């Protein structure tokens, strides 16, 4: 049975590779854009709703006016500038650090740090950012092939750890979906399949196949659950759904980047190649 499952998943991965051949050269760029989509949406929303955001921080979070202006201005500028840097593959390490800091600072400022779904979603987005860091290291190493004979253990280790951490964090969003909401047989069926795929991503077993499956599943969930375009402009839930929609896009981008660069050295797929 184990052999049959492995054989089936390997065939599925080959089919996915064949289907994805035309878009393969563009997949890293598409993935990076999706990963930072939530930062563009958030930065633009802060600027578009500047007065409302200031009023909320002052009245609900008891921020001083100037501190509110400084906080929102710094976050909006950081998200727009450093998200652009990620797409352009410039200063990736610094960009990942600033975008991660923006995630943490917003969680604290808006009092959402103990909201379990917010926590899972943002950890998943951080996983996508770590995969961007891993891709940057791989790209830099491939450019330096001229010096391949020199020791590069440090970069190798960083690359492996970033990919491992990215894989683990990426699947937390789906785990959050599983334990959030009411249960029925349809939800149980898709949650069970998704949970198996999450486990495969974490251990790096047929990671490309399982990550592709999760992208398809999250795409369906995102359209059905976070349908902000169907809400009235004045609906207070519209902004929340749009925020969740773009965060889900970012996590899908992280999974697509995993498909592009592979699961890394600390994975079953890579270890299998050694034996």
mmCIF file of C-alpha atoms in Angstrom:
data_model
loop_
_atom_site.group_PDB
_atom_site.id
_atom_site.type_symbol
_atom_site.label_atom_id
_atom_site.label_comp_id
_atom_site.label_asym_id
_atom_site.label_seq_id
_atom_site.Cartn_x
_atom_site.Cartn_y
_atom_site.Cartn_z
ATOM 1 C CA UNK A 1 0.000 0.000 0.000
ATOM 2 C CA UNK A 2 2.846 2.374 0.879
ATOM 3 C CA UNK A 3 4.532 1.645 -2.452
ATOM 4 C CA UNK A 4 1.243 2.200 -4.293
ATOM 5 C CA UNK A 5 0.741 5.611 -2.646
ATOM 6 C CA UNK A 6 4.325 6.663 -3.389
ATOM 7 C CA UNK A 7 4.020 5.533 -6.999
ATOM 8 C CA UNK A 8 0.712 7.381 -7.445
ATOM 9 C CA UNK A 9 2.052 10.593 -5.902
ATOM 10 C CA UNK A 10 5.195 10.422 -8.074
ATOM 11 C CA UNK A 11 3.022 10.047 -11.184
ATOM 12 C CA UNK A 12 0.891 12.998 -10.047
ATOM 13 C CA UNK A 13 4.038 15.086 -9.545
ATOM 14 C CA UNK A 14 5.278 14.220 -13.054
ATOM 15 C CA UNK A 15 1.883 15.208 -14.507
ATOM 16 C CA UNK A 16 2.018 18.504 -12.605
ATOM 17 C CA UNK A 17 5.552 19.131 -13.918
ATOM 18 C CA UNK A 18 4.401 18.490 -17.494
ATOM 19 C CA UNK A 19 1.334 20.716 -17.180
ATOM 20 C CA UNK A 20 3.314 23.471 -15.488
ATOM 21 C CA UNK A 21 6.200 23.514 -17.993
ATOM 22 C CA UNK A 22 4.942 26.615 -19.907
ATOM 23 C CA UNK A 23 4.666 28.714 -16.710
ATOM 24 C CA UNK A 24 7.726 27.272 -14.948
ATOM 25 C CA UNK A 25 10.096 30.137 -15.946
ATOM 26 C CA UNK A 26 7.605 32.677 -14.588
ATOM 27 C CA UNK A 27 6.597 30.773 -11.451
ATOM 28 C CA UNK A 28 9.150 32.393 -9.067
ATOM 29 C CA UNK A 29 8.067 35.908 -10.127
ATOM 30 C CA UNK A 30 4.359 35.028 -9.822
ATOM 31 C CA UNK A 31 5.028 33.450 -6.416
ATOM 32 C CA UNK A 32 6.904 36.493 -5.100
ATOM 33 C CA UNK A 33 4.123 38.808 -6.267
ATOM 34 C CA UNK A 34 1.446 36.708 -4.542
ATOM 35 C CA UNK A 35 3.503 36.461 -1.332
ATOM 36 C CA UNK A 36 3.671 40.253 -0.978
ATOM 37 C CA UNK A 37 0.115 40.903 -2.286
ATOM 38 C CA UNK A 38 -1.224 41.263 1.264
ATOM 39 C CA UNK A 39 1.378 43.947 2.043
ATOM 40 C CA UNK A 40 0.387 45.984 -1.023
ATOM 41 C CA UNK A 41 -3.288 45.668 -0.083
ATOM 42 C CA UNK A 42 -2.609 46.630 3.526
ATOM 43 C CA UNK A 43 -0.363 49.571 2.655
ATOM 44 C CA UNK A 44 -2.812 50.984 0.098
ATOM 45 C CA UNK A 45 -5.739 50.480 2.501
ATOM 46 C CA UNK A 46 -3.942 52.417 5.260
ATOM 47 C CA UNK A 47 -3.399 55.353 2.895
ATOM 48 C CA UNK A 48 -6.952 55.193 1.495
ATOM 49 C CA UNK A 49 -8.505 55.042 4.977
ATOM 50 C CA UNK A 50 -5.977 57.282 6.709
ATOM 51 C CA UNK A 51 -8.449 59.279 8.804
ATOM 52 C CA UNK A 52 -10.405 56.199 9.888
ATOM 53 C CA UNK A 53 -7.199 54.400 10.863
ATOM 54 C CA UNK A 54 -5.991 57.391 12.902
ATOM 55 C CA UNK A 55 -9.360 57.707 14.655
ATOM 56 C CA UNK A 56 -9.403 53.983 15.495
ATOM 57 C CA UNK A 57 -5.905 53.997 17.011
ATOM 58 C CA UNK A 58 -6.703 57.102 19.076
ATOM 59 C CA UNK A 59 -10.190 56.107 20.293
ATOM 60 C CA UNK A 60 -9.949 52.314 20.551
ATOM 61 C CA UNK A 61 -6.223 51.737 21.181
ATOM 62 C CA UNK A 62 -5.519 55.018 23.056
ATOM 63 C CA UNK A 63 -2.598 56.018 20.845
ATOM 64 C CA UNK A 64 -1.382 59.619 20.855
ATOM 65 C CA UNK A 65 -2.135 61.419 17.564
ATOM 66 C CA UNK A 66 1.508 61.837 16.544
ATOM 67 C CA UNK A 67 2.337 58.258 17.480
ATOM 68 C CA UNK A 68 -0.604 57.086 15.319
ATOM 69 C CA UNK A 69 0.657 59.121 12.364
ATOM 70 C CA UNK A 70 4.208 57.836 12.811
ATOM 71 C CA UNK A 71 3.100 54.225 13.215
ATOM 72 C CA UNK A 72 0.761 54.193 10.201
ATOM 73 C CA UNK A 73 3.152 56.157 7.980
ATOM 74 C CA UNK A 74 6.097 53.909 8.791
ATOM 75 C CA UNK A 75 4.067 50.723 8.275
ATOM 76 C CA UNK A 76 2.491 51.838 4.999
ATOM 77 C CA UNK A 77 5.830 53.015 3.578
ATOM 78 C CA UNK A 78 7.650 49.879 4.755
ATOM 79 C CA UNK A 79 5.070 47.525 3.278
ATOM 80 C CA UNK A 80 4.912 49.245 -0.111
ATOM 81 C CA UNK A 81 8.671 49.795 -0.480
ATOM 82 C CA UNK A 82 9.940 46.461 0.800
ATOM 83 C CA UNK A 83 7.193 44.431 -0.915
ATOM 84 C CA UNK A 84 8.379 46.027 -4.170
ATOM 85 C CA UNK A 85 11.967 45.071 -3.280
ATOM 86 C CA UNK A 86 10.885 41.422 -2.858
ATOM 87 C CA UNK A 87 9.352 41.416 -6.360
ATOM 88 C CA UNK A 88 12.445 43.062 -7.856
ATOM 89 C CA UNK A 89 14.760 40.672 -5.918
ATOM 90 C CA UNK A 90 16.573 43.599 -4.298
ATOM 91 C CA UNK A 91 17.739 43.646 -0.652
ATOM 92 C CA UNK A 92 15.631 40.561 0.087
ATOM 93 C CA UNK A 93 17.052 39.955 3.570
ATOM 94 C CA UNK A 94 16.369 43.516 4.744
ATOM 95 C CA UNK A 95 12.915 43.431 3.102
ATOM 96 C CA UNK A 96 11.945 40.193 4.855
ATOM 97 C CA UNK A 97 13.064 41.647 8.201
ATOM 98 C CA UNK A 98 11.044 44.869 7.768
ATOM 99 C CA UNK A 99 7.918 43.101 6.503
ATOM 100 C CA UNK A 100 8.081 40.634 9.401
ATOM 101 C CA UNK A 101 8.454 43.586 11.791
ATOM 102 C CA UNK A 102 5.362 45.188 10.200
ATOM 103 C CA UNK A 103 3.366 41.994 10.848
ATOM 104 C CA UNK A 104 4.410 41.909 14.522
ATOM 105 C CA UNK A 105 3.879 45.630 15.118
ATOM 106 C CA UNK A 106 0.376 45.549 13.618
ATOM 107 C CA UNK A 107 -0.577 42.532 15.721
ATOM 108 C CA UNK A 108 0.468 44.400 18.867
ATOM 109 C CA UNK A 109 -0.973 47.796 17.881
ATOM 110 C CA UNK A 110 -4.394 46.458 16.898
ATOM 111 C CA UNK A 111 -4.633 44.030 19.806
ATOM 112 C CA UNK A 112 -4.803 40.943 17.598
ATOM 113 C CA UNK A 113 -1.796 39.072 18.912
ATOM 114 C CA UNK A 114 -4.008 36.601 20.831
ATOM 115 C CA UNK A 115 -6.465 36.087 17.947
ATOM 116 C CA UNK A 116 -5.711 32.498 16.928
ATOM 117 C CA UNK A 117 -6.677 32.802 13.239
ATOM 118 C CA UNK A 118 -4.779 36.091 12.876
ATOM 119 C CA UNK A 119 -1.803 34.407 14.542
ATOM 120 C CA UNK A 120 -1.886 31.373 12.211
ATOM 121 C CA UNK A 121 -2.399 33.484 9.070
ATOM 122 C CA UNK A 122 0.506 35.776 9.808
ATOM 123 C CA UNK A 123 2.820 32.910 10.697
ATOM 124 C CA UNK A 124 1.929 31.401 7.312
ATOM 125 C CA UNK A 125 2.692 34.703 5.551
ATOM 126 C CA UNK A 126 6.022 34.785 7.412
ATOM 127 C CA UNK A 127 6.684 31.273 6.083
ATOM 128 C CA UNK A 128 6.279 32.631 2.552
ATOM 129 C CA UNK A 129 8.748 35.420 3.329
ATOM 130 C CA UNK A 130 11.282 32.878 4.616
ATOM 131 C CA UNK A 131 10.969 30.958 1.341
ATOM 132 C CA UNK A 132 11.708 34.234 -0.481
ATOM 133 C CA UNK A 133 14.865 34.448 1.630
ATOM 134 C CA UNK A 134 15.747 30.869 0.748
ATOM 135 C CA UNK A 135 15.213 31.540 -2.957
ATOM 136 C CA UNK A 136 17.461 34.603 -2.683
ATOM 137 C CA UNK A 137 20.264 32.501 -1.170
ATOM 138 C CA UNK A 138 19.869 29.871 -3.894
ATOM 139 C CA UNK A 139 19.935 32.533 -6.589
ATOM 140 C CA UNK A 140 23.040 34.186 -5.097
ATOM 141 C CA UNK A 141 24.769 30.816 -4.830
ATOM 142 C CA UNK A 142 24.008 29.961 -8.464
ATOM 143 C CA UNK A 143 25.529 33.299 -9.547
ATOM 144 C CA UNK A 144 28.675 32.467 -7.593
ATOM 145 C CA UNK A 145 29.243 29.064 -9.208
ATOM 146 C CA UNK A 146 32.622 30.354 -10.326
ATOM 147 C CA UNK A 147 33.716 30.016 -6.691
ATOM 148 C CA UNK A 148 32.044 26.637 -6.125
ATOM 149 C CA UNK A 149 35.303 25.153 -4.815
ATOM 150 C CA UNK A 150 35.315 27.554 -1.863
ATOM 151 C CA UNK A 151 33.473 26.581 1.361
ATOM 152 C CA UNK A 152 29.851 27.730 1.402
ATOM 153 C CA UNK A 153 28.545 25.775 4.367
ATOM 154 C CA UNK A 154 27.020 28.858 5.974
ATOM 155 C CA UNK A 155 24.746 29.670 3.013
ATOM 156 C CA UNK A 156 23.830 26.018 2.598
ATOM 157 C CA UNK A 157 22.725 25.786 6.222
ATOM 158 C CA UNK A 158 20.758 29.029 6.013
ATOM 159 C CA UNK A 159 19.027 27.853 2.873
ATOM 160 C CA UNK A 160 18.010 24.532 4.435
ATOM 161 C CA UNK A 161 16.746 26.066 7.667
ATOM 162 C CA UNK A 162 14.777 28.801 5.894
ATOM 163 C CA UNK A 163 13.073 26.226 3.675
ATOM 164 C CA UNK A 164 12.269 23.966 6.622
ATOM 165 C CA UNK A 165 10.837 26.842 8.671
ATOM 166 C CA UNK A 166 8.949 28.128 5.630
ATOM 167 C CA UNK A 167 7.337 24.716 5.014
ATOM 168 C CA UNK A 168 6.223 24.363 8.627
ATOM 169 C CA UNK A 169 4.815 27.898 8.884
ATOM 170 C CA UNK A 170 3.011 27.820 5.529
ATOM 171 C CA UNK A 171 0.619 25.047 6.536
ATOM 172 C CA UNK A 172 -0.520 26.752 9.760
ATOM 173 C CA UNK A 173 -3.218 28.708 7.918
ATOM 174 C CA UNK A 174 -4.907 25.530 6.746
ATOM 175 C CA UNK A 175 -4.648 24.010 10.221
ATOM 176 C CA UNK A 176 -6.333 27.158 11.525
ATOM 177 C CA UNK A 177 -9.149 26.711 8.991
ATOM 178 C CA UNK A 178 -9.638 23.118 10.140
ATOM 179 C CA UNK A 179 -10.220 24.041 13.776
ATOM 180 C CA UNK A 180 -12.199 27.217 13.097
ATOM 181 C CA UNK A 181 -15.923 27.026 12.286
ATOM 182 C CA UNK A 182 -18.727 24.482 12.402
ATOM 183 C CA UNK A 183 -18.266 20.878 11.319
ATOM 184 C CA UNK A 184 -20.109 18.811 8.724
ATOM 185 C CA UNK A 185 -19.226 15.756 6.638
ATOM 186 C CA UNK A 186 -18.032 17.818 3.650
ATOM 187 C CA UNK A 187 -15.772 19.898 5.879
ATOM 188 C CA UNK A 188 -14.488 16.760 7.583
ATOM 189 C CA UNK A 189 -13.682 15.115 4.219
ATOM 190 C CA UNK A 190 -11.744 18.064 2.758
ATOM 191 C CA UNK A 191 -10.085 18.851 6.083
ATOM 192 C CA UNK A 192 -8.812 15.274 6.371
ATOM 193 C CA UNK A 193 -7.332 15.331 2.867
ATOM 194 C CA UNK A 194 -5.863 18.786 3.457
ATOM 195 C CA UNK A 195 -4.342 17.729 6.768
ATOM 196 C CA UNK A 196 -2.571 14.821 5.057
ATOM 197 C CA UNK A 197 -1.232 17.216 2.402
ATOM 198 C CA UNK A 198 -0.049 19.594 5.173
ATOM 199 C CA UNK A 199 1.852 16.748 6.822
ATOM 200 C CA UNK A 200 3.474 15.876 3.478
ATOM 201 C CA UNK A 201 4.579 19.505 3.019
ATOM 202 C CA UNK A 202 6.049 19.667 6.535
ATOM 203 C CA UNK A 203 8.148 16.495 6.155
ATOM 204 C CA UNK A 204 8.933 17.266 2.512
ATOM 205 C CA UNK A 205 7.378 14.066 1.156
ATOM 206 C CA UNK A 206 6.204 14.569 -2.450
ATOM 207 C CA UNK A 207 6.265 18.239 -1.467
ATOM 208 C CA UNK A 208 5.572 19.632 -4.943
ATOM 209 C CA UNK A 209 2.457 17.500 -5.384
ATOM 210 C CA UNK A 210 1.098 18.230 -1.913
ATOM 211 C CA UNK A 211 1.863 21.978 -2.170
ATOM 212 C CA UNK A 212 0.070 22.129 -5.540
ATOM 213 C CA UNK A 213 -2.936 20.356 -4.034
ATOM 214 C CA UNK A 214 -3.031 22.823 -1.132
ATOM 215 C CA UNK A 215 -2.864 25.765 -3.555
ATOM 216 C CA UNK A 216 -5.906 24.402 -5.418
ATOM 217 C CA UNK A 217 -7.781 23.754 -2.150
ATOM 218 C CA UNK A 218 -6.945 27.184 -0.694
ATOM 219 C CA UNK A 219 -7.992 28.817 -3.965
ATOM 220 C CA UNK A 220 -11.460 27.262 -3.655
ATOM 221 C CA UNK A 221 -11.730 28.130 0.056
ATOM 222 C CA UNK A 222 -10.555 31.688 -0.595
ATOM 223 C CA UNK A 223 -13.145 32.358 -3.302
ATOM 224 C CA UNK A 224 -16.014 30.781 -1.335
ATOM 225 C CA UNK A 225 -15.214 32.117 2.142
ATOM 226 C CA UNK A 226 -13.481 35.475 1.544
ATOM 227 C CA UNK A 227 -15.820 36.789 -1.174
ATOM 228 C CA UNK A 228 -15.412 40.478 -0.301
ATOM 229 C CA UNK A 229 -16.526 41.576 -3.784
ATOM 230 C CA UNK A 230 -20.095 40.412 -2.988
ATOM 231 C CA UNK A 231 -20.405 42.686 0.045
ATOM 232 C CA UNK A 232 -21.831 46.195 0.005
ATOM 233 C CA UNK A 233 -19.298 49.007 0.023
ATOM 234 C CA UNK A 234 -20.551 50.133 3.427
ATOM 235 C CA UNK A 235 -20.416 46.653 4.962
ATOM 236 C CA UNK A 236 -17.990 46.540 7.900
ATOM 237 C CA UNK A 237 -17.055 42.943 7.015
ATOM 238 C CA UNK A 238 -15.856 43.914 3.525
ATOM 239 C CA UNK A 239 -12.427 45.122 4.723
ATOM 240 C CA UNK A 240 -11.927 42.063 6.937
ATOM 241 C CA UNK A 241 -12.793 39.666 4.102
ATOM 242 C CA UNK A 242 -10.553 41.513 1.657
ATOM 243 C CA UNK A 243 -7.691 41.424 4.165
ATOM 244 C CA UNK A 244 -8.186 37.652 4.650
ATOM 245 C CA UNK A 245 -8.450 37.154 0.867
ATOM 246 C CA UNK A 246 -5.092 38.794 0.153
ATOM 247 C CA UNK A 247 -3.411 37.028 3.063
ATOM 248 C CA UNK A 248 -4.598 33.719 1.621
ATOM 249 C CA UNK A 249 -3.171 34.772 -1.769
ATOM 250 C CA UNK A 250 0.174 35.408 -0.067
ATOM 251 C CA UNK A 251 0.199 31.928 1.454
ATOM 252 C CA UNK A 252 -0.692 30.399 -1.914
ATOM 253 C CA UNK A 253 2.283 32.309 -3.326
ATOM 254 C CA UNK A 254 4.517 30.749 -0.673
ATOM 255 C CA UNK A 255 3.301 27.271 -1.608
ATOM 256 C CA UNK A 256 3.921 28.000 -5.315
ATOM 257 C CA UNK A 257 7.452 29.147 -4.465
ATOM 258 C CA UNK A 258 7.916 25.859 -2.619
ATOM 259 C CA UNK A 259 6.878 24.084 -5.841
ATOM 260 C CA UNK A 260 9.435 26.176 -7.734
ATOM 261 C CA UNK A 261 12.511 25.820 -5.494
ATOM 262 C CA UNK A 262 11.753 22.472 -3.853
ATOM 263 C CA UNK A 263 11.490 21.477 -0.180
ATOM 264 C CA UNK A 264 15.204 21.844 0.637
ATOM 265 C CA UNK A 265 17.820 19.623 2.253
ATOM 266 C CA UNK A 266 15.849 18.842 5.427
ATOM 267 C CA UNK A 267 13.133 16.894 3.633
ATOM 268 C CA UNK A 268 12.222 13.315 2.754
ATOM 269 C CA UNK A 269 12.367 14.068 -0.973
ATOM 270 C CA UNK A 270 15.973 15.324 -0.789
ATOM 271 C CA UNK A 271 17.141 12.552 1.560
ATOM 272 C CA UNK A 272 15.629 9.977 -0.782
ATOM 273 C CA UNK A 273 17.902 11.197 -3.584
ATOM 274 C CA UNK A 274 20.952 10.287 -1.477
ATOM 275 C CA UNK A 275 20.020 6.604 -1.169
#
